[in-house]
Every structure is written in C-alpha cells, then in structure tokens.
PDB file of C-alpha atoms in Angstrom:
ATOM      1  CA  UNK C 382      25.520  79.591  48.757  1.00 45.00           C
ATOM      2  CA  UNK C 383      22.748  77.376  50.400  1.00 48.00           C
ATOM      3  CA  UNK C 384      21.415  74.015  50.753  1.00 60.00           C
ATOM      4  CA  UNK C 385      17.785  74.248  49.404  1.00 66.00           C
ATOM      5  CA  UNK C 386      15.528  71.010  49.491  1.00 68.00           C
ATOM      6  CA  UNK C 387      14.098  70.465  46.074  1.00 66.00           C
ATOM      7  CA  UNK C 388      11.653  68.546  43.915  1.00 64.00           C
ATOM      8  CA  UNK C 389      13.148  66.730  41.358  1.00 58.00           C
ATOM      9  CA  UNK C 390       9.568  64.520  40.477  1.00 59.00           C
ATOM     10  CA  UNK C 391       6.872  67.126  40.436  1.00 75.00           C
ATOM     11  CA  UNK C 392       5.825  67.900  37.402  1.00 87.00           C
ATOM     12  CA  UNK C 393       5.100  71.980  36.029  1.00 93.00           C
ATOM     13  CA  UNK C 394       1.393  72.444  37.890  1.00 97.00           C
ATOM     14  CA  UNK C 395      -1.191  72.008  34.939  1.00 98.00           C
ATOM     15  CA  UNK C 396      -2.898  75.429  36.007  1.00 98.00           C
ATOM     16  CA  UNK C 397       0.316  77.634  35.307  1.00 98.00           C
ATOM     17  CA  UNK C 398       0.949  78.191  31.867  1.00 98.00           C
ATOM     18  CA  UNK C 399      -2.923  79.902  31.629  1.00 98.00           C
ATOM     19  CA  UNK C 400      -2.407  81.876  34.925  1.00 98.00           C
ATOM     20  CA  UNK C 401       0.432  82.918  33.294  1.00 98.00           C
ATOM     21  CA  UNK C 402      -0.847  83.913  30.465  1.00 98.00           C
ATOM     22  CA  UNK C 403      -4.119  85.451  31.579  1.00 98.00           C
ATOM     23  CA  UNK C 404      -1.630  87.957  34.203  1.00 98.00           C
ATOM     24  CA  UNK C 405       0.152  88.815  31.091  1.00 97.00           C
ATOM     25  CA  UNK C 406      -3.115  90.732  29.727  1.00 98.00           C
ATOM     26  CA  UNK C 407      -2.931  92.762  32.934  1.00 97.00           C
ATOM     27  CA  UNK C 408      -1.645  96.656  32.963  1.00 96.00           C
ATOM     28  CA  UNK C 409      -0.505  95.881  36.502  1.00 97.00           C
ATOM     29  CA  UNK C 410      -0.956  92.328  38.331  1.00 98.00           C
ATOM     30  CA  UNK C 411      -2.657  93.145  40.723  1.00 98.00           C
ATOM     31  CA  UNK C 412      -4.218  91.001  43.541  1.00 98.00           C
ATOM     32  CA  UNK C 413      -6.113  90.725  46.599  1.00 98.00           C
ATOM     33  CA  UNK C 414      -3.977  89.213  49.328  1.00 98.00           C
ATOM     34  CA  UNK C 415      -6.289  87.970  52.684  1.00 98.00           C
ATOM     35  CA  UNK C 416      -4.167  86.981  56.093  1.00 98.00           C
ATOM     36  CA  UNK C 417      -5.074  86.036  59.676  1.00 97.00           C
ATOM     37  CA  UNK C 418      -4.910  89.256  62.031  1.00 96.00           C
ATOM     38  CA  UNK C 419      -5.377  88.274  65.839  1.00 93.00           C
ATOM     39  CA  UNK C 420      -8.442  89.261  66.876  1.00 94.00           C
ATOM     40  CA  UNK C 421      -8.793  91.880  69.781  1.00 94.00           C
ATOM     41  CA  UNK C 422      -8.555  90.373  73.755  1.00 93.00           C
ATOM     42  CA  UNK C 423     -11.897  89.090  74.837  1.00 93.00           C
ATOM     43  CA  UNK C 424     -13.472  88.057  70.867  1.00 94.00           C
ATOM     44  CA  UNK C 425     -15.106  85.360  70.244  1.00 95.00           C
ATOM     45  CA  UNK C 426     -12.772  84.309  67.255  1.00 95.00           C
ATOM     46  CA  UNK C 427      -8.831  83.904  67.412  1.00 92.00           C
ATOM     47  CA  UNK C 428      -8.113  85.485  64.167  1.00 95.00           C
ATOM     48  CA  UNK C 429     -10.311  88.432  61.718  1.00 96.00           C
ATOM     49  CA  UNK C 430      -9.309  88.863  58.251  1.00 97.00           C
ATOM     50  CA  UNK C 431      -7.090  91.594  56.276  1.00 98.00           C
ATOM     51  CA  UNK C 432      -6.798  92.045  53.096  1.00 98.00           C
ATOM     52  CA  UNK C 433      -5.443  94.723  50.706  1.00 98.00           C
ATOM     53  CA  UNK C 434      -3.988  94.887  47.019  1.00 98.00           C
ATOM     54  CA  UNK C 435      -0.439  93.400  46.378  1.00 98.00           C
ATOM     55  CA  UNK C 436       1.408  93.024  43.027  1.00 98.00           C
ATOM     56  CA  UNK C 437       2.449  90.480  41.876  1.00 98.00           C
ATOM     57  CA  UNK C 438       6.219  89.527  41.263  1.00 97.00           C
ATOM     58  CA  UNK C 439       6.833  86.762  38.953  1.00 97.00           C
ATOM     59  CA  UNK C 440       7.235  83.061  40.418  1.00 98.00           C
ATOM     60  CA  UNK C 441       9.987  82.308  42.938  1.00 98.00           C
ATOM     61  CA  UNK C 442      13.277  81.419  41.140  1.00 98.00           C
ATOM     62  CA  UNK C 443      11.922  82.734  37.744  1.00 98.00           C
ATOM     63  CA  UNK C 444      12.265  86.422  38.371  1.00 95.00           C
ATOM     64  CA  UNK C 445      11.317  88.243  34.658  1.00 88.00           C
ATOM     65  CA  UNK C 446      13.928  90.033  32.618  1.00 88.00           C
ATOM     66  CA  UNK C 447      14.345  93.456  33.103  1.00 92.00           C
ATOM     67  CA  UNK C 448      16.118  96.110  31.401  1.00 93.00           C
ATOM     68  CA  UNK C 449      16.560  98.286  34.216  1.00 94.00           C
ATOM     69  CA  UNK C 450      17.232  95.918  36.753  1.00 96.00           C
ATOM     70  CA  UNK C 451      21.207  96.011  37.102  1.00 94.00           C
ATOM     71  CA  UNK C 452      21.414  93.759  40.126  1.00 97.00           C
ATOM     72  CA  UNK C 453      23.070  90.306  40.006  1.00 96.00           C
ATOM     73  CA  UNK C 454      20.999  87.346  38.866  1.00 96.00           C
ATOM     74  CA  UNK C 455      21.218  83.935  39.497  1.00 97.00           C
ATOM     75  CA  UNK C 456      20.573  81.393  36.334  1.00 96.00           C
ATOM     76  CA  UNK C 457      17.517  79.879  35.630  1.00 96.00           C
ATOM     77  CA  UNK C 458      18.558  76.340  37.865  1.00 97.00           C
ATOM     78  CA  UNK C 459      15.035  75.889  39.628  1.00 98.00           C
ATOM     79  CA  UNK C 460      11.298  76.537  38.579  1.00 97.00           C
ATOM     80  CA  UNK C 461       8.002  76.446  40.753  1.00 98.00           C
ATOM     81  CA  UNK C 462       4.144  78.155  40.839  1.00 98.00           C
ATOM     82  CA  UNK C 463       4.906  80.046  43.909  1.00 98.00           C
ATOM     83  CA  UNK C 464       3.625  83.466  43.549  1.00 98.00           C
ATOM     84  CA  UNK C 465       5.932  86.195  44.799  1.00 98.00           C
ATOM     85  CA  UNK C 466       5.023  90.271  46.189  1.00 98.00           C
ATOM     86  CA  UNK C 467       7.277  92.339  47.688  1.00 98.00           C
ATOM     87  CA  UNK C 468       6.237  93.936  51.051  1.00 98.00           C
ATOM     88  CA  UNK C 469       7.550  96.084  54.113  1.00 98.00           C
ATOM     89  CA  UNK C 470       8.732  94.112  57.256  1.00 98.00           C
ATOM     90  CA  UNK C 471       6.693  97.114  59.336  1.00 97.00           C
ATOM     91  CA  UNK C 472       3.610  96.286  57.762  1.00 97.00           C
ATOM     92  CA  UNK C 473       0.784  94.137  59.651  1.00 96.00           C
ATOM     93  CA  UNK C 474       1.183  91.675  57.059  1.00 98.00           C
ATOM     94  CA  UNK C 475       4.422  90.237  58.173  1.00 97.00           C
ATOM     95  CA  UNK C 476       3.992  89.815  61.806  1.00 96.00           C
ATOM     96  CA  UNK C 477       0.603  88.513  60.836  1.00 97.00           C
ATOM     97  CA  UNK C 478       2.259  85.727  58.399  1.00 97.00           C
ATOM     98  CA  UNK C 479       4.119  84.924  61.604  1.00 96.00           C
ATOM     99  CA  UNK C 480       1.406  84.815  64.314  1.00 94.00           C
ATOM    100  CA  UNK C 481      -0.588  82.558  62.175  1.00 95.00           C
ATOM    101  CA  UNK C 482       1.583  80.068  60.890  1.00 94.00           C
ATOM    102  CA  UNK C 483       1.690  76.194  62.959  1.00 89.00           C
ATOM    103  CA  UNK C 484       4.130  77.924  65.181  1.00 80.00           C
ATOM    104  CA  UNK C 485       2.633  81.003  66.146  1.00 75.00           C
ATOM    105  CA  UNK C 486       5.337  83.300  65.781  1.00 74.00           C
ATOM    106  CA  UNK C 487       5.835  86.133  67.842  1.00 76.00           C
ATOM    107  CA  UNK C 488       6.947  89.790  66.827  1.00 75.00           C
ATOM    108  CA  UNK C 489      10.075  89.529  67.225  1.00 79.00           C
ATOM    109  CA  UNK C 490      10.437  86.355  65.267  1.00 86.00           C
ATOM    110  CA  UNK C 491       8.754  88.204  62.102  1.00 94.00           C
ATOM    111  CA  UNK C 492      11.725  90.764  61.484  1.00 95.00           C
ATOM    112  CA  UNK C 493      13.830  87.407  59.698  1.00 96.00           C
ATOM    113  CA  UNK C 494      13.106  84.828  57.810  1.00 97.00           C
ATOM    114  CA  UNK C 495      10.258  82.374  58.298  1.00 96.00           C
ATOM    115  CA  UNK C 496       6.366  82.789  58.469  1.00 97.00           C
ATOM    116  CA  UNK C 497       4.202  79.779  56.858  1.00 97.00           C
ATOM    117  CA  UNK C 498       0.407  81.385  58.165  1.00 97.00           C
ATOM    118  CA  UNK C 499      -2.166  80.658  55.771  1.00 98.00           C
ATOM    119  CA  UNK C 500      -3.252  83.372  53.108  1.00 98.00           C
ATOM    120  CA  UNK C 501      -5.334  83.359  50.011  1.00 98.00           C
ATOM    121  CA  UNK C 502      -4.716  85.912  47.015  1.00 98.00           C
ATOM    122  CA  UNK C 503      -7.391  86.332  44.230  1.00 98.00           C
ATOM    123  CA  UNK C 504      -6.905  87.779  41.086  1.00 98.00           C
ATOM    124  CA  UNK C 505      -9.782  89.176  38.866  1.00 98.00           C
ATOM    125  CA  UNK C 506      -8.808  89.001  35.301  1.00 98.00           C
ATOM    126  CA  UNK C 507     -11.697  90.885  33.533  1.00 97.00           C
ATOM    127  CA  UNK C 508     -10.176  90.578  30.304  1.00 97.00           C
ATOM    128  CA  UNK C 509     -11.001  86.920  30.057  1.00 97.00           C
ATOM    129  CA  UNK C 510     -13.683  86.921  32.543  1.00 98.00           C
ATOM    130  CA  UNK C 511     -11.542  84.922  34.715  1.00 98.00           C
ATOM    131  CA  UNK C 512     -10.983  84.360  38.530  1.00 98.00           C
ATOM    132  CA  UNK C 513      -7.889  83.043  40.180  1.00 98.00           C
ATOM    133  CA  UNK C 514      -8.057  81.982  43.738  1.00 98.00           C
ATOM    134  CA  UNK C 515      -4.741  80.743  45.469  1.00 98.00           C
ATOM    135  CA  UNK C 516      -5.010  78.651  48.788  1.00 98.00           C
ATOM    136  CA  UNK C 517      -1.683  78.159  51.070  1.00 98.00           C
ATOM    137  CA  UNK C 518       1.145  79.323  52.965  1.00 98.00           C
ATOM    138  CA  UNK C 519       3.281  82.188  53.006  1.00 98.00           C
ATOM    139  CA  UNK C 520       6.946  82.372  53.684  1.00 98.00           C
ATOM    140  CA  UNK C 521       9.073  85.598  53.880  1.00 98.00           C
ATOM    141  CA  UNK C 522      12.313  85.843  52.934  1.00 98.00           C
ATOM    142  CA  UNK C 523      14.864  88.425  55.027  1.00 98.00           C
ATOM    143  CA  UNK C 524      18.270  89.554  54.736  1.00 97.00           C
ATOM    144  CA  UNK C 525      19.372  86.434  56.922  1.00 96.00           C
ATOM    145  CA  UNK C 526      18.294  84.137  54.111  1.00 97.00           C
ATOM    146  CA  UNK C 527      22.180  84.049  53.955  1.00 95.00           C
ATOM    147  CA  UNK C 528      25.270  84.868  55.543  1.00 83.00           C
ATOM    148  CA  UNK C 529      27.360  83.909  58.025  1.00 73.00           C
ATOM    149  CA  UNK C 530      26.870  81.923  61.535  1.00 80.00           C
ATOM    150  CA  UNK C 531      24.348  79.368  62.449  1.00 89.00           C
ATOM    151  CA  UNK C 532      21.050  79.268  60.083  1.00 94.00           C
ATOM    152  CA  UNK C 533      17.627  80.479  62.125  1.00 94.00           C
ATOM    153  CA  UNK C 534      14.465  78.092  62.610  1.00 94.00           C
ATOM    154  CA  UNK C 535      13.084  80.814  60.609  1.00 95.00           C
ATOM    155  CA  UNK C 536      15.968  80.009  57.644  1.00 97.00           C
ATOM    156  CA  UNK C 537      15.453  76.626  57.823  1.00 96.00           C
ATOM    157  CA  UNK C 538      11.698  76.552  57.978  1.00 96.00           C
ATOM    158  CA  UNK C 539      11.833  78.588  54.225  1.00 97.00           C
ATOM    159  CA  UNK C 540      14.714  76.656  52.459  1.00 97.00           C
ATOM    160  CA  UNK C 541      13.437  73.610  53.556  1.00 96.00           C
ATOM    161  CA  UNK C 542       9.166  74.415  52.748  1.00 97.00           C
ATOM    162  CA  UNK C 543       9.791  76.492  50.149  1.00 98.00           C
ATOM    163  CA  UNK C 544      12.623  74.427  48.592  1.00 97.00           C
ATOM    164  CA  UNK C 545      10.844  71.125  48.604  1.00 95.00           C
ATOM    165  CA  UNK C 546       8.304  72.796  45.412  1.00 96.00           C
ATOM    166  CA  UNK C 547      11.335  74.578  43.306  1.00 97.00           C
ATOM    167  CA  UNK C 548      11.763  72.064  40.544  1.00 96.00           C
ATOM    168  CA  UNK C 549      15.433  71.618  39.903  1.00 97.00           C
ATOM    169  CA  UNK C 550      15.455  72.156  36.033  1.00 96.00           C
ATOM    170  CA  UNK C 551      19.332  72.381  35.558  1.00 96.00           C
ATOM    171  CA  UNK C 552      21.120  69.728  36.774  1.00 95.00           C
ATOM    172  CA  UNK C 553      24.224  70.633  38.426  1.00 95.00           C
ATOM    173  CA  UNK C 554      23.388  74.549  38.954  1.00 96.00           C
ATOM    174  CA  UNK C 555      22.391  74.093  42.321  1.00 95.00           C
ATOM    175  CA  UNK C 556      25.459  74.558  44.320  1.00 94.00           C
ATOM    176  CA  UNK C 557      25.934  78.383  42.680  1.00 95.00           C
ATOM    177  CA  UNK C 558      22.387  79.158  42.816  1.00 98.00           C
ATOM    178  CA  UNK C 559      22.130  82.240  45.920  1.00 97.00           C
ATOM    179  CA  UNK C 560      18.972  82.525  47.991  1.00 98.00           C
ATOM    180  CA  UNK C 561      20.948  86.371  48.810  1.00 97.00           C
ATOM    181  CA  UNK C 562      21.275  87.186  45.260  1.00 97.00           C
ATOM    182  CA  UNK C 563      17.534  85.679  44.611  1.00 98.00           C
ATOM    183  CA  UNK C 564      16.689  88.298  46.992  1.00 98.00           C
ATOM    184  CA  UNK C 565      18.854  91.385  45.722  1.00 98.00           C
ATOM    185  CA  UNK C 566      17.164  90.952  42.428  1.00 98.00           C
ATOM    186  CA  UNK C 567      13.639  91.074  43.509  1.00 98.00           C
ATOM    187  CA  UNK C 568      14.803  94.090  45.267  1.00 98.00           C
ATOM    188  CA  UNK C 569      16.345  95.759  42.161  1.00 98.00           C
ATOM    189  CA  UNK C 570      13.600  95.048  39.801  1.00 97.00           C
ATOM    190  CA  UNK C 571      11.837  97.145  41.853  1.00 97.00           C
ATOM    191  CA  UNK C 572      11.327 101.128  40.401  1.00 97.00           C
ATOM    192  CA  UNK C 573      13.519 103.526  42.193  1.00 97.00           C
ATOM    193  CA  UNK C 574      10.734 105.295  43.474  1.00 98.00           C
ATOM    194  CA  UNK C 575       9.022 101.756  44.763  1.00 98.00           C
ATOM    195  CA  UNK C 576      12.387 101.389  46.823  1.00 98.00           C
ATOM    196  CA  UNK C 577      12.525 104.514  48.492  1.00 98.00           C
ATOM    197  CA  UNK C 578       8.411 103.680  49.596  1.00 98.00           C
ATOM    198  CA  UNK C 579      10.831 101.448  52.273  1.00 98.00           C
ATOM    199  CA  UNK C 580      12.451 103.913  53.766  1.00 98.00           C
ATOM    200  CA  UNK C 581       9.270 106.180  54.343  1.00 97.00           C
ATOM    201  CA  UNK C 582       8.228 106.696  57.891  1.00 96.00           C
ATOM    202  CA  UNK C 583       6.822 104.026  60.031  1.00 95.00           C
ATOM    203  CA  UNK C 584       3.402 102.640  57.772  1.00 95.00           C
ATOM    204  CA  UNK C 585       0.315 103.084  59.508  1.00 93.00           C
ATOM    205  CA  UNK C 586       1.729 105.429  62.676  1.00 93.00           C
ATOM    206  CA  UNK C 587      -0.021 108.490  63.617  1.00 94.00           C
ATOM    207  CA  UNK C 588       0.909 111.358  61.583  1.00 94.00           C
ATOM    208  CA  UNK C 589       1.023 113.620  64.746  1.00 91.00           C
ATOM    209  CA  UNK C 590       3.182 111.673  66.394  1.00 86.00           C
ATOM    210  CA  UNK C 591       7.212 112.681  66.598  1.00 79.00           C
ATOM    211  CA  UNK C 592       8.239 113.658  63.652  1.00 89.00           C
ATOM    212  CA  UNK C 593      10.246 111.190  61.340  1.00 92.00           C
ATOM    213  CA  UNK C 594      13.712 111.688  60.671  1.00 94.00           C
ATOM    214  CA  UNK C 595      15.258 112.917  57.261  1.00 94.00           C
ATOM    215  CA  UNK C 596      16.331 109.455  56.364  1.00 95.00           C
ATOM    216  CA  UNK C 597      12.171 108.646  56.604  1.00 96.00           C
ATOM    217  CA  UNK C 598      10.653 110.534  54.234  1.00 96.00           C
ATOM    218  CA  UNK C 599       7.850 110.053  51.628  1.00 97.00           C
ATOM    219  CA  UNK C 600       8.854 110.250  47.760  1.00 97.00           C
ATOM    220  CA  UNK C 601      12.721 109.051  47.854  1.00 97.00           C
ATOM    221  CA  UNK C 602      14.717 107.371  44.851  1.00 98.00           C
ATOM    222  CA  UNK C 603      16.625 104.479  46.046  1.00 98.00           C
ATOM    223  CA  UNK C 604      19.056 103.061  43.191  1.00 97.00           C
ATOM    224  CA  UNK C 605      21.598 101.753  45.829  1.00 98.00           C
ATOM    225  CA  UNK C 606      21.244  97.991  45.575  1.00 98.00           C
ATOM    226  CA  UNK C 607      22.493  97.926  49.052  1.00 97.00           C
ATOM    227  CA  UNK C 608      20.743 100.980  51.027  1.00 98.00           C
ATOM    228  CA  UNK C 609      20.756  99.922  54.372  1.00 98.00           C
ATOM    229  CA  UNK C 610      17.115 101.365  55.176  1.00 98.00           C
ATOM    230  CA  UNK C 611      15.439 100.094  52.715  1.00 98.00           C
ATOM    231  CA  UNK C 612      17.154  97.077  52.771  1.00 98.00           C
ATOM    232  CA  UNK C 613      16.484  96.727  56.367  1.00 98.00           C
ATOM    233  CA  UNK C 614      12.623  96.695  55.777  1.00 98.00           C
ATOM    234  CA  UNK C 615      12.651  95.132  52.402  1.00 98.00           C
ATOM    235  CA  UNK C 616      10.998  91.607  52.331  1.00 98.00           C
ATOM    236  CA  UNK C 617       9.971  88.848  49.987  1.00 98.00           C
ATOM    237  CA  UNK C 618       6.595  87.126  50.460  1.00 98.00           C
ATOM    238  CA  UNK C 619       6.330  83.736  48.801  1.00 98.00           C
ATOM    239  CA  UNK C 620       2.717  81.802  48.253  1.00 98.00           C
ATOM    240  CA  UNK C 621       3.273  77.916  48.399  1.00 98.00           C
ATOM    241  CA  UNK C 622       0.201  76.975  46.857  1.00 98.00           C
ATOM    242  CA  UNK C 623      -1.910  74.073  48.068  1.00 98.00           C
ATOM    243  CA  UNK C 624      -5.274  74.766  46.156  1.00 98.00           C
ATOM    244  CA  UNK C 625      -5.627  76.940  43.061  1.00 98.00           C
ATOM    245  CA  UNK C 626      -9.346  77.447  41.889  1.00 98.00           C
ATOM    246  CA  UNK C 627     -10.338  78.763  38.021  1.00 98.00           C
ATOM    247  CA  UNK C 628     -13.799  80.254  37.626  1.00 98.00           C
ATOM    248  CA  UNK C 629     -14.840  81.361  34.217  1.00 98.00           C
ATOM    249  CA  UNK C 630     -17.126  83.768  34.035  1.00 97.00           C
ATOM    250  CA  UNK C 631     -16.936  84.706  30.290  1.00 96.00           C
ATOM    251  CA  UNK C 632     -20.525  83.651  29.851  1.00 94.00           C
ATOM    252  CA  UNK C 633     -22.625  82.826  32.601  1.00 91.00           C
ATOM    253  CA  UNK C 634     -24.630  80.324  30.556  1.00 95.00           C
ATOM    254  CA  UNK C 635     -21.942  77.959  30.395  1.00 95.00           C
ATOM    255  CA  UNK C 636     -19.519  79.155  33.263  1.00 97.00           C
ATOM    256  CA  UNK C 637     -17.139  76.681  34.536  1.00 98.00           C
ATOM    257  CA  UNK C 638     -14.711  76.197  37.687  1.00 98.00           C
ATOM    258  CA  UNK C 639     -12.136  73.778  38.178  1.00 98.00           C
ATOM    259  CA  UNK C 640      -9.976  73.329  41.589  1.00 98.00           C
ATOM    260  CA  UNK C 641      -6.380  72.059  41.545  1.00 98.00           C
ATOM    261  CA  UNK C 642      -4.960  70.056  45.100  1.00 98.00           C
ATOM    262  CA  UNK C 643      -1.371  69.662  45.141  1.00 97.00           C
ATOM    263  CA  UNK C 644      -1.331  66.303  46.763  1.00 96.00           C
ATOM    264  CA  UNK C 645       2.560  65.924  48.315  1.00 85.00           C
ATOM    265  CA  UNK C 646       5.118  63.587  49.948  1.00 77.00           C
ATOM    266  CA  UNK C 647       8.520  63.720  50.873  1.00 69.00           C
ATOM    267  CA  UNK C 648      10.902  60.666  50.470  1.00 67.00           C
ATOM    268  CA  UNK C 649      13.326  58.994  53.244  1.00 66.00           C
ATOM    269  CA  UNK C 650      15.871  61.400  51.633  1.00 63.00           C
ATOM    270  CA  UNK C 651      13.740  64.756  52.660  1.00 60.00           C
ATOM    271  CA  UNK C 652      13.269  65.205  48.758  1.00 65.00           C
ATOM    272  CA  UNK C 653       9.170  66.326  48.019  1.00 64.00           C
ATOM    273  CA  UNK C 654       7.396  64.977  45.281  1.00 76.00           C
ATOM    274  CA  UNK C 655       3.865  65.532  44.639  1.00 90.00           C
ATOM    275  CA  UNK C 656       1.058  66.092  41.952  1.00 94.00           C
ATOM    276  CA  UNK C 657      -1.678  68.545  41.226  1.00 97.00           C
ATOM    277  CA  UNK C 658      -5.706  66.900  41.000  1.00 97.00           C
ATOM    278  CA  UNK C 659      -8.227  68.194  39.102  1.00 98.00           C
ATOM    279  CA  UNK C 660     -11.369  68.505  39.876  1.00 98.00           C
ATOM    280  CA  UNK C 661     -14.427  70.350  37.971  1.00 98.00           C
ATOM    281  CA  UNK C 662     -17.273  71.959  40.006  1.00 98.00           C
ATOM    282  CA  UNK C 663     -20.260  73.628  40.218  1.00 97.00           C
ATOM    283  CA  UNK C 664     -19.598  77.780  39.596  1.00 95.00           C
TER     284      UNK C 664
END
C-alpha cells in the first residue's frame, strides 16, 4: 500500500459533471493531446509542439465499470478531475513529459514514474457544439509506483502532486487503497487487442531496420494481466488540471466561453486545498 497526499477541502471542480456528461455522447473519447518536444541543436526556440489523438480513460481513482475487465479493483476511497490515457513508455510522449517538466528529466529518468511537463488536451464535442480545453501537468505512472525498496524522486514527485487533488471521499479507505492495483486495472480495462499494441515492435523505428523479434509483433491478444512485455511498456498518463476552458459554439450568435483556475495551497501538514474560479470571456 502507499502513502498518497490528499485533499480533504477541495470541493468536486464545478466544470466536471458537464465534461462528463458531454464525453458520454462520444462513440470514442477522443482528444488532442499537445506536449513540449526539444527543439533540434542550434533553433531558435527550446521546445516545438506535438500533438496526436489520445483516448481518454476515465478520471484518476474513478476507473469506469467494466464487464470484461477481470483485474483487481480498488474501492471507490478517492475522487478528482484528472483526466487519464494510457500510452507506451517508447513513445516520444513520455520522455517528452519528462524533458519538460521543472526538472528537466532526462531519458533515462522517463522509463519510471514521474514527469510533471506541461500539456494541453482539447476535446471537440460536436454533438453539443462544445470545446474542452485542459491546461496543466502530466504525471506518468510506472510499474515502480509500488513495490519494494526505497521510493524514486520520480514516485514521490506523483504520489505527492498527484495525491494532493484526489479528494478523499471515504474516510478510512485510504490505508487499503493500491496505487499497483490502480494501475493493473487501467491496464485490464484495456481490449486484448489494445494490450498486445505494447508489445509491437519499437513505435516509430525504421521498418528496414533489424528485424523485430517474435515476442514484437503487430496484431497480438494480451489477456495476461501480468505479461511482462507489455507490462514493461505499459504506462499511465495523468492530466492535473490547472485551467479548464468551455467554448460553446452551438450558435454563434450567442456563443459563450468560460475559463476555470484552480487556485491551490497546501497546509503546514502537506495537505492541498484549493478552489476552482470562474471567469466568463469573450469567444
């Protein structure tokens, strides 16, 4: 089990229960995820942008139900509006999470726990004529989330960022409550087919290169909660939110946008407390 630094003040962000509810029209929730890529030797700019689609995978701590997802789950002890996505520790977006955070984190560093780079996702909800823009910090979440030995600045960096905006909403539940277990569910509530895509060959290597082994291979079921390849490159990506804006297109003659600031500060006791402002502007 872990220690995780929580918020026992903040209140539920006034912006969720609609986000919610407008992702739930989606087929798939998809979004566009943007991160800091360091830009080539000699630019004139540290950083250039990615982006690409992710999907998105429930709020951290309140990981859906799912019928076909057989792996252990913890109880629903914490809450929080920290958007999750799944991702592949050998894509660019994980050492990029890393090199851009406040402590510039090498290679190396990116294949645990840790991160904290800025990132914005947007979501385009066309059924309600309705854009989401999320502002903040990303934090992955490795294998060593847990375990035995002495806790990485990586580990400590995520329960302690992370954990100061899950809302402790069952008093009590904390000390069985398993940042491991947190993580082998995300994991199995993933298809079978969407856990084999981590144990394909190397992403974005030359196709004429050496040839991948049999254990790297494109198309492969995974229902081993466990597989050590694909658990190996598995990672969860969590969004701590510091500005959320709503823009509502549904009819330009009377759009309207509203940004929410999560406005935060932690107590002598390390607890965080904090409270969203709202703010209408100008579409």
């Amino acid at each position: 089990m872990s220690t995780t630094t929580h918020s026992t003040a903040s209140p539920p962000a006034p912006w969720k229960s609609l986000f919610l509810e407008h992702l739930a029209k989606l087929s798939s929730p998809e979004f566009v995820l943007s991160t800091l890529h360091p830009a080539p030797k000699g630019s004139s700019t540290p950083y250039i942008p990615h982006a690409r689609y992710c999907i998105f995978r429930g709020m951290w701590a309140e990981l859906p139900e799912n019928k076909h997802n057989d792996a252990p789950m913890n109880e629903r002890v914490y809450e929080s509006e920290m958007p999750t996505f799944t991702s592949d520790v050998r894509m660019e977006k994980i050492p990029e999470i890393f090199a851009s955070s406040a402590g510039h984190g090498d290679k190396s560093q990116s294949q645990g726990s840790g991160g904290g780079g800025p990132v914005e996702a947007v979501f385009w909800v066309k059924e309600v004529g309705t854009q989401w823009r999320i502002k903040g910090e990303a934090y992955v979440v490795a294998e060593d989330i847990e375990g035995g030995g002495e806790e990485s600045s990586g580990v400590r960096t995520v329960k302690s960022e992370v954990g100061g905006r899950m809302r402790l909403v069952k008093e009590g539940g904390e000390k069985d409550w398993s940042w491991g277990k947190e993580l082998t569910a995300q994991f199995g509530n993933c298809s079978p087919g969407m856990r084999g895509s981590w144990k394909n060959p190397h992403p974005g290597s030359p196709v004429d290169q050496e040839k991948p082994d049999e254990q790297h291979q494109l198309g492969q079921k995974v229902t081993d909660l466990h597989d050590p390849i694909a658990r190996k490159n598995f990672r969860v990506v969590i969004i701590r939110p510091e500005v959320v804006e709503q823009l509502d297109l549904t009819d330009p003659a009377t759009a309207r946008r509203w940004r929410y600031s999560f406005v935060s500060e932690k107590s002598q006791g390390g607890e965080t407390s904090g409270e969203w402002k709202k703010e209408e502007l100008w579409p």
